[in-house]
Structures are given as structure tokens and as C-alpha cells.
């Protein structure tokens, strides 16, 4: 996704059944069959009994541009480890859009797809960006060749460069992240990452996703900054 990026499943702990089982300790009651269990999970989700959802978690391997990563790390409940640009030479991999968006007049933080622009407008934007990336990476290489430490040479690289993480998150906080970052107010690039995570997680926790789509949290217009 986004050119060089991806979201990969590593492993997970728990299941929808485990969420229900965790909740049932409140009453020390055993499972009453699949239908009842599913109803209980929906009840928990709808009424924000969140702690049983924290009993399960997923680990992903995600490769994304640094500007997405900056948004990603605002989610403090993620447990993650990132590829080190102090330790390794960073790869010449930049996010280079082929479809450029215009600044949205109404939402200062948003963007819109152009309706009437010439075909060359996109291509010219891509060419401007690609040339800038080429120059930045050449400067990075030159500094390394001059003996500059990796941790310093990288300062010339742009936020479109790809980085990579292993990240673990519990199911409650994953849902919170997805509600914010799959929403139309989020930048489309991080939405793509969030969609990839949701696609994997939904296969592991189908009842939870069903409950989420039924009782979806509506995000009001975000503040603009
Ligand atoms: C569309 C959009 C636009 C945004 N624009 C901006 C922007 O312009 N500038 C900017 O700086 N940020 C921006 N953000 C980031 C936003 O303000 C939040 O920091 C980010 O979405 C993480 O949300 P969170 O704190 O609910 O999530 P998490 O950090 O994952 O926290 C999850 C939950 O745990 C609680 N929690 C976590 N850690 C603590 C703690 N230490 N103490 C108390 N409670 C804790 C949180 O309150 C929250 O309920 C934007 C986010 C979105 C989705």
C-alpha cells in the first residue's frame, strides 16, 4: 500500500469468545451457547464495557511513510518498536503519490480531489516531488560517504520516507484507533493503513467488528489546527 508500504499480520492473542469469557467472570457464569455469547459481546460493545476487549491483542508489522507514523504514534496505547535510522542505512523508498489533492477551503486540515485539472497537473506534481526526493537521498548518501553518522545524515531526508514497525495493540484500543483513523476526517494515507489493519483484525474478531459497525461511533467535525 502507498507504494512501498504494507500491513502484515504477525500474531494475535484471544478471540471473540475470549472477550465474552473474560466478561462472564463478573457473574462467574458459564457460556450459554454461541448466540447468547454473541449477544453479550454486542451488549458489551454498545454499553462501552471496554475492559474485556483489552484482554485480546494483535501484533502487526507495518511499513508506512514517516508522516503517517507521526499520526500513528499519537495513539499512546500502541506498543511498538521502529526500524532505527541510527543503526541502519535507510532505503531509498519514498511515498510518491500519483494523484494529488487540493487544499480543502472549508476544512483547513482536509484535502479534496480536483474536479477540473489538466492531466499534466498530477504528473508535474509527481515530477517535482520525485526530483526533491532524489536530491535529498543524494545528499544523505554524500554525508554518509563523508563519514557523517547515520543518526545525523538522516536529517536531510523528508517525511515521505518509509519507516517500519512491529506494533502490538489490544482490541479495545484498536477499535478506538480505527474509529478515528478510518473516519473521513483522517488523512487518506493513514486511512489506507487503518483499512489494512481492520481487514486483518476483522477476520480474527468478526463479532467485535459486527458490533462496531452496528454501534459505530460518529466522529463530529474535528478541530482544525
Ligand atoms: C482527524 C484527526 C486530526 C487530528 N489533528 C491533530 C492536530 O492537528 N494536532 C495534533 O497534535 N493532534 C491531532 N490529532 C491527534 C489527536 O489529538 C489524538 O492525539 C490522537 O487521535 C490519539 O487519540 P487518543 O488520545 O484518543 O488515543 P490514545 O493515545 O490511543 O489513547 C486511547 C485512550 O486512552 C487515554 N489515554 C492514553 N494515554 C493516556 C494518558 N497518559 N493519560 C490519560 N489518558 C490516556 C486517552 O484519553 C484515550 O481515551 C488528530 C487526530 C485525528 C483523528
CSV table of C-alpha atoms and ligand atoms in Angstrom, one decimal:
chain,number,residue,atom,x,y,z
A,1,UNK,CA,0.0,0.0,0.0
A,2,UNK,CA,1.1,3.6,-0.6
A,3,UNK,CA,3.8,2.3,-2.9
A,4,UNK,CA,6.4,0.6,-0.7
A,5,UNK,CA,4.1,0.1,2.4
A,6,UNK,CA,2.2,-2.8,3.8
A,7,UNK,CA,0.3,-4.1,6.9
A,8,UNK,CA,1.2,-7.7,7.8
A,9,UNK,CA,-0.3,-10.0,10.4
A,10,UNK,CA,2.3,-11.3,12.8
A,11,UNK,CA,0.2,-13.0,15.5
A,12,UNK,CA,-2.6,-12.4,18.0
A,13,UNK,CA,-4.0,-13.5,21.3
A,14,UNK,CA,-7.6,-14.3,22.1
A,15,UNK,CA,-10.9,-14.3,20.2
A,16,UNK,CA,-14.4,-13.0,20.4
A,17,UNK,CA,-15.1,-16.0,22.7
A,18,UNK,CA,-12.3,-15.0,25.0
A,19,UNK,CA,-13.8,-11.5,25.2
A,20,UNK,CA,-17.1,-13.0,26.3
A,21,UNK,CA,-15.4,-15.4,28.7
A,22,UNK,CA,-13.5,-12.5,30.3
A,23,UNK,CA,-16.7,-10.6,30.8
A,24,UNK,CA,-18.5,-13.6,32.3
A,25,UNK,CA,-16.2,-13.6,35.2
A,26,UNK,CA,-18.2,-10.7,36.6
A,27,UNK,CA,-21.0,-13.1,37.3
A,28,UNK,CA,-18.9,-16.3,37.3
A,29,UNK,CA,-21.4,-17.6,34.7
A,30,UNK,CA,-20.5,-20.2,32.1
A,31,UNK,CA,-21.1,-19.8,28.3
A,32,UNK,CA,-24.8,-20.1,27.3
A,33,UNK,CA,-24.1,-21.0,23.7
A,34,UNK,CA,-22.9,-19.1,20.7
A,35,UNK,CA,-26.0,-17.0,20.1
A,36,UNK,CA,-26.0,-15.8,23.7
A,37,UNK,CA,-22.3,-15.2,23.7
A,38,UNK,CA,-22.6,-13.0,20.6
A,39,UNK,CA,-25.4,-11.1,22.1
A,40,UNK,CA,-23.4,-10.5,25.2
A,41,UNK,CA,-20.4,-9.2,23.1
A,42,UNK,CA,-22.8,-6.8,21.3
A,43,UNK,CA,-24.1,-5.6,24.7
A,44,UNK,CA,-20.6,-5.1,26.0
A,45,UNK,CA,-19.6,-3.1,22.9
A,46,UNK,CA,-22.8,-1.0,22.8
A,47,UNK,CA,-22.5,-0.1,26.5
A,48,UNK,CA,-18.8,0.5,26.4
A,49,UNK,CA,-17.8,-2.2,28.8
A,50,UNK,CA,-14.3,-2.0,27.3
A,51,UNK,CA,-12.1,-4.0,29.6
A,52,UNK,CA,-12.9,-7.5,28.2
A,53,UNK,CA,-11.8,-6.2,24.8
A,54,UNK,CA,-8.5,-5.3,26.3
A,55,UNK,CA,-7.9,-9.0,27.1
A,56,UNK,CA,-7.1,-9.7,23.5
A,57,UNK,CA,-4.5,-8.2,21.2
A,58,UNK,CA,-2.9,-8.3,17.8
A,59,UNK,CA,0.7,-7.7,16.5
A,60,UNK,CA,1.2,-6.2,13.1
A,61,UNK,CA,4.2,-5.4,11.0
A,62,UNK,CA,3.6,-2.1,9.3
A,63,UNK,CA,5.6,-0.2,6.8
A,64,UNK,CA,4.4,3.4,6.2
A,65,UNK,CA,5.7,6.8,5.4
A,66,UNK,CA,7.1,8.9,8.3
A,67,UNK,CA,4.3,11.4,8.0
A,68,UNK,CA,1.8,8.6,8.7
A,69,UNK,CA,4.0,7.3,11.5
A,70,UNK,CA,3.8,10.8,13.2
A,71,UNK,CA,0.0,10.4,13.3
A,72,UNK,CA,0.2,6.8,14.3
A,73,UNK,CA,2.4,7.4,17.4
A,74,UNK,CA,-0.2,9.8,18.8
A,75,UNK,CA,-2.1,6.6,19.8
A,76,UNK,CA,-0.3,6.1,23.1
A,77,UNK,CA,-1.7,2.6,23.8
A,78,UNK,CA,0.2,1.1,20.9
A,79,UNK,CA,3.3,-0.9,22.0
A,80,UNK,CA,5.8,-0.6,19.2
A,81,UNK,CA,9.4,-0.9,18.1
A,82,UNK,CA,10.6,1.0,15.0
A,83,UNK,CA,13.4,0.5,12.4
A,84,UNK,CA,16.4,2.5,13.6
A,85,UNK,CA,17.8,5.1,11.3
A,86,UNK,CA,20.7,5.4,13.7
A,87,UNK,CA,21.6,1.8,13.3
A,88,UNK,CA,20.8,1.1,9.6
A,89,UNK,CA,21.2,3.0,6.4
A,90,UNK,CA,17.7,4.0,5.3
A,91,UNK,CA,16.4,2.7,2.0
A,92,UNK,CA,15.7,5.0,-1.0
A,93,UNK,CA,11.9,4.5,-0.6
A,94,UNK,CA,9.6,7.5,-0.8
A,95,UNK,CA,5.9,7.8,-0.9
A,96,UNK,CA,5.3,9.4,-4.3
A,97,UNK,CA,1.6,10.0,-4.9
A,98,UNK,CA,0.3,9.8,-8.5
A,99,UNK,CA,-2.9,11.5,-7.5
A,100,UNK,CA,-2.5,14.9,-5.8
A,101,UNK,CA,-5.3,16.5,-3.8
A,102,UNK,CA,-6.1,20.2,-3.5
A,103,UNK,CA,-6.4,22.1,-0.2
A,104,UNK,CA,-9.9,22.0,1.1
A,105,UNK,CA,-11.4,25.5,1.5
A,106,UNK,CA,-13.8,24.5,4.3
A,107,UNK,CA,-11.8,22.1,6.4
A,108,UNK,CA,-8.4,23.7,6.8
A,109,UNK,CA,-7.0,20.3,7.8
A,110,UNK,CA,-8.5,18.5,4.9
A,111,UNK,CA,-8.0,18.0,1.2
A,112,UNK,CA,-10.2,17.3,-1.8
A,113,UNK,CA,-9.7,15.7,-5.2
A,114,UNK,CA,-9.6,18.1,-8.1
A,115,UNK,CA,-12.5,18.1,-10.4
A,116,UNK,CA,-11.1,20.1,-13.4
A,117,UNK,CA,-7.4,19.9,-13.6
A,118,UNK,CA,-5.3,19.0,-16.6
A,119,UNK,CA,-3.8,15.5,-16.7
A,120,UNK,CA,-0.4,17.0,-16.6
A,121,UNK,CA,-1.0,18.7,-13.3
A,122,UNK,CA,-0.7,15.4,-11.4
A,123,UNK,CA,2.3,14.3,-13.4
A,124,UNK,CA,4.1,17.7,-12.9
A,125,UNK,CA,3.4,17.5,-9.1
A,126,UNK,CA,4.8,13.9,-9.0
A,127,UNK,CA,7.9,15.0,-11.0
A,128,UNK,CA,8.6,17.9,-8.6
A,129,UNK,CA,8.3,15.6,-5.6
A,130,UNK,CA,10.5,12.9,-7.2
A,131,UNK,CA,13.2,15.4,-8.0
A,132,UNK,CA,13.2,16.6,-4.4
A,133,UNK,CA,13.4,13.1,-3.1
A,134,UNK,CA,16.3,12.3,-5.5
A,135,UNK,CA,18.3,15.3,-4.3
A,136,UNK,CA,17.6,14.6,-0.6
A,137,UNK,CA,18.7,11.0,-0.9
A,138,UNK,CA,21.8,12.0,-2.9
A,139,UNK,CA,22.7,14.5,0.0
A,140,UNK,CA,22.1,11.7,2.5
A,141,UNK,CA,24.5,9.4,0.7
A,142,UNK,CA,27.1,12.1,0.3
A,143,UNK,CA,27.0,12.8,4.0
A,144,UNK,CA,27.4,9.1,4.8
A,145,UNK,CA,30.3,8.9,2.3
A,146,UNK,CA,31.9,11.8,4.1
A,147,UNK,CA,31.9,9.8,7.4
A,148,UNK,CA,28.9,11.5,9.0
A,149,UNK,CA,27.0,9.3,11.4
A,150,UNK,CA,23.7,7.8,10.2
A,151,UNK,CA,21.8,9.5,13.0
A,152,UNK,CA,22.9,12.9,11.6
A,153,UNK,CA,23.0,12.2,7.9
A,154,UNK,CA,19.3,11.3,8.0
A,155,UNK,CA,18.2,14.8,8.9
A,156,UNK,CA,18.2,15.7,5.2
A,157,UNK,CA,15.5,13.1,4.4
A,158,UNK,CA,11.9,14.1,4.0
A,159,UNK,CA,8.8,12.7,5.9
A,160,UNK,CA,7.7,10.8,2.8
A,161,UNK,CA,10.5,8.2,3.5
A,162,UNK,CA,9.2,4.8,4.6
A,163,UNK,CA,9.7,3.5,8.1
A,164,UNK,CA,8.7,0.2,9.6
A,165,UNK,CA,7.4,-1.1,12.9
A,166,UNK,CA,6.2,-4.1,14.8
A,167,UNK,CA,3.2,-2.9,16.8
A,168,UNK,CA,1.0,-4.6,19.3
A,169,UNK,CA,-2.4,-3.3,20.4
A,170,UNK,CA,-5.3,-4.6,22.4
A,171,UNK,CA,-8.7,-4.9,20.6
A,172,UNK,CA,-10.4,-2.1,22.6
A,173,UNK,CA,-7.7,0.4,21.6
A,174,UNK,CA,-7.5,-0.9,18.1
A,175,UNK,CA,-11.3,-0.1,17.7
A,176,UNK,CA,-10.6,3.4,19.1
A,177,UNK,CA,-7.8,3.9,16.6
A,178,UNK,CA,-9.9,2.6,13.7
A,179,UNK,CA,-12.8,4.8,14.7
A,180,UNK,CA,-10.6,7.9,14.5
A,181,UNK,CA,-8.4,6.9,11.5
A,182,UNK,CA,-10.9,5.2,9.2
A,183,UNK,CA,-13.1,8.2,9.6
A,184,UNK,CA,-13.4,10.6,6.7
A,185,UNK,CA,-11.7,13.4,8.7
A,186,UNK,CA,-8.4,11.4,8.9
A,187,UNK,CA,-5.8,11.8,6.1
A,188,UNK,CA,-6.4,9.4,3.3
A,189,UNK,CA,-2.9,7.9,3.6
A,190,UNK,CA,-3.3,6.8,7.3
A,191,UNK,CA,-6.9,5.7,6.4
A,192,UNK,CA,-5.3,3.2,4.0
A,193,UNK,CA,-3.1,1.9,6.8
A,194,UNK,CA,-6.1,1.7,9.1
A,195,UNK,CA,-8.1,-0.1,6.5
A,196,UNK,CA,-5.3,-2.7,6.1
A,197,UNK,CA,-5.3,-3.3,9.9
A,198,UNK,CA,-9.1,-3.6,10.0
A,199,UNK,CA,-9.1,-6.1,7.2
A,200,UNK,CA,-6.8,-8.4,9.2
A,201,UNK,CA,-8.4,-7.8,12.6
A,202,UNK,CA,-12.0,-8.4,11.3
A,203,UNK,CA,-11.0,-12.0,10.3
A,204,UNK,CA,-9.8,-12.6,13.8
A,205,UNK,CA,-12.6,-10.8,15.8
A,206,UNK,CA,-15.7,-10.9,13.5
A,207,UNK,CA,-18.3,-10.4,16.2
A,208,UNK,CA,-16.5,-7.4,17.5
A,209,UNK,CA,-16.4,-5.8,14.1
A,210,UNK,CA,-20.1,-6.7,13.6
A,211,UNK,CA,-20.8,-4.9,16.9
A,212,UNK,CA,-18.6,-1.9,15.8
A,213,UNK,CA,-20.4,-1.5,12.5
A,214,UNK,CA,-23.8,-1.7,14.3
A,215,UNK,CA,-22.9,0.8,17.1
A,216,UNK,CA,-20.5,2.9,15.2
A,217,UNK,CA,-19.2,6.0,17.0
A,218,UNK,CA,-19.9,9.1,14.9
A,219,UNK,CA,-16.9,11.5,14.9
A,220,UNK,CA,-18.0,15.1,14.9
A,221,UNK,CA,-16.2,17.6,12.8
A,222,UNK,CA,-12.6,17.7,14.1
A,223,UNK,CA,-10.9,20.8,15.3
A,224,UNK,CA,-8.7,22.4,12.7
A,225,UNK,CA,-5.2,23.3,13.6
B,1,LIG,C1,-8.7,13.6,12.2
B,1,LIG,C2,-7.6,13.9,13.3
B,1,LIG,C3,-7.0,15.1,13.3
B,1,LIG,C4,-6.0,15.4,14.3
B,1,LIG,N1,-5.4,16.6,14.3
B,1,LIG,C5,-4.4,16.8,15.1
B,1,LIG,C6,-3.6,18.0,15.1
B,1,LIG,O1,-3.8,18.9,14.3
B,1,LIG,N2,-2.6,18.2,16.0
B,1,LIG,C7,-2.3,17.3,17.0
B,1,LIG,O2,-1.4,17.4,17.8
B,1,LIG,N3,-3.0,16.1,17.0
B,1,LIG,C8,-4.0,15.8,16.2
B,1,LIG,N4,-4.7,14.6,16.2
B,1,LIG,C9,-4.3,13.7,17.2
B,1,LIG,C10,-5.4,13.6,18.4
B,1,LIG,O3,-5.5,14.8,19.1
B,1,LIG,C11,-5.1,12.4,19.3
B,1,LIG,O4,-3.8,12.7,19.9
B,1,LIG,C12,-4.9,11.1,18.6
B,1,LIG,O5,-6.0,10.9,17.8
B,1,LIG,C13,-4.9,10.0,19.7
B,1,LIG,O6,-6.1,9.9,20.3
B,1,LIG,P1,-6.3,9.4,21.8
B,1,LIG,O7,-5.6,10.2,22.7
B,1,LIG,O8,-7.8,9.2,22.0
B,1,LIG,O9,-5.7,7.9,21.6
B,1,LIG,P2,-4.7,7.1,22.5
B,1,LIG,O10,-3.5,7.9,22.8
B,1,LIG,O11,-4.6,5.7,21.8
B,1,LIG,O12,-5.5,6.9,23.9
B,1,LIG,C14,-6.6,6.0,24.0
B,1,LIG,C15,-7.3,6.3,25.2
B,1,LIG,O13,-6.5,6.3,26.3
B,1,LIG,C16,-6.5,7.5,27.0
B,1,LIG,N5,-5.1,7.7,27.4
B,1,LIG,C17,-4.0,7.3,26.8
B,1,LIG,N6,-2.9,7.7,27.4
B,1,LIG,C18,-3.3,8.4,28.4
B,1,LIG,C19,-2.6,9.1,29.5
B,1,LIG,N7,-1.3,9.1,29.6
B,1,LIG,N8,-3.3,9.8,30.4
B,1,LIG,C20,-4.7,9.8,30.3
B,1,LIG,N9,-5.4,9.1,29.4
B,1,LIG,C21,-4.7,8.5,28.4
B,1,LIG,C22,-6.9,8.6,26.0
B,1,LIG,O14,-7.6,9.7,26.6
B,1,LIG,C23,-7.9,7.8,25.2
B,1,LIG,O15,-9.2,7.8,25.7
B,1,LIG,C24,-5.7,14.4,15.3
B,1,LIG,C25,-6.4,13.2,15.2
B,1,LIG,C26,-7.3,12.9,14.3
B,1,LIG,C27,-8.0,11.6,14.3
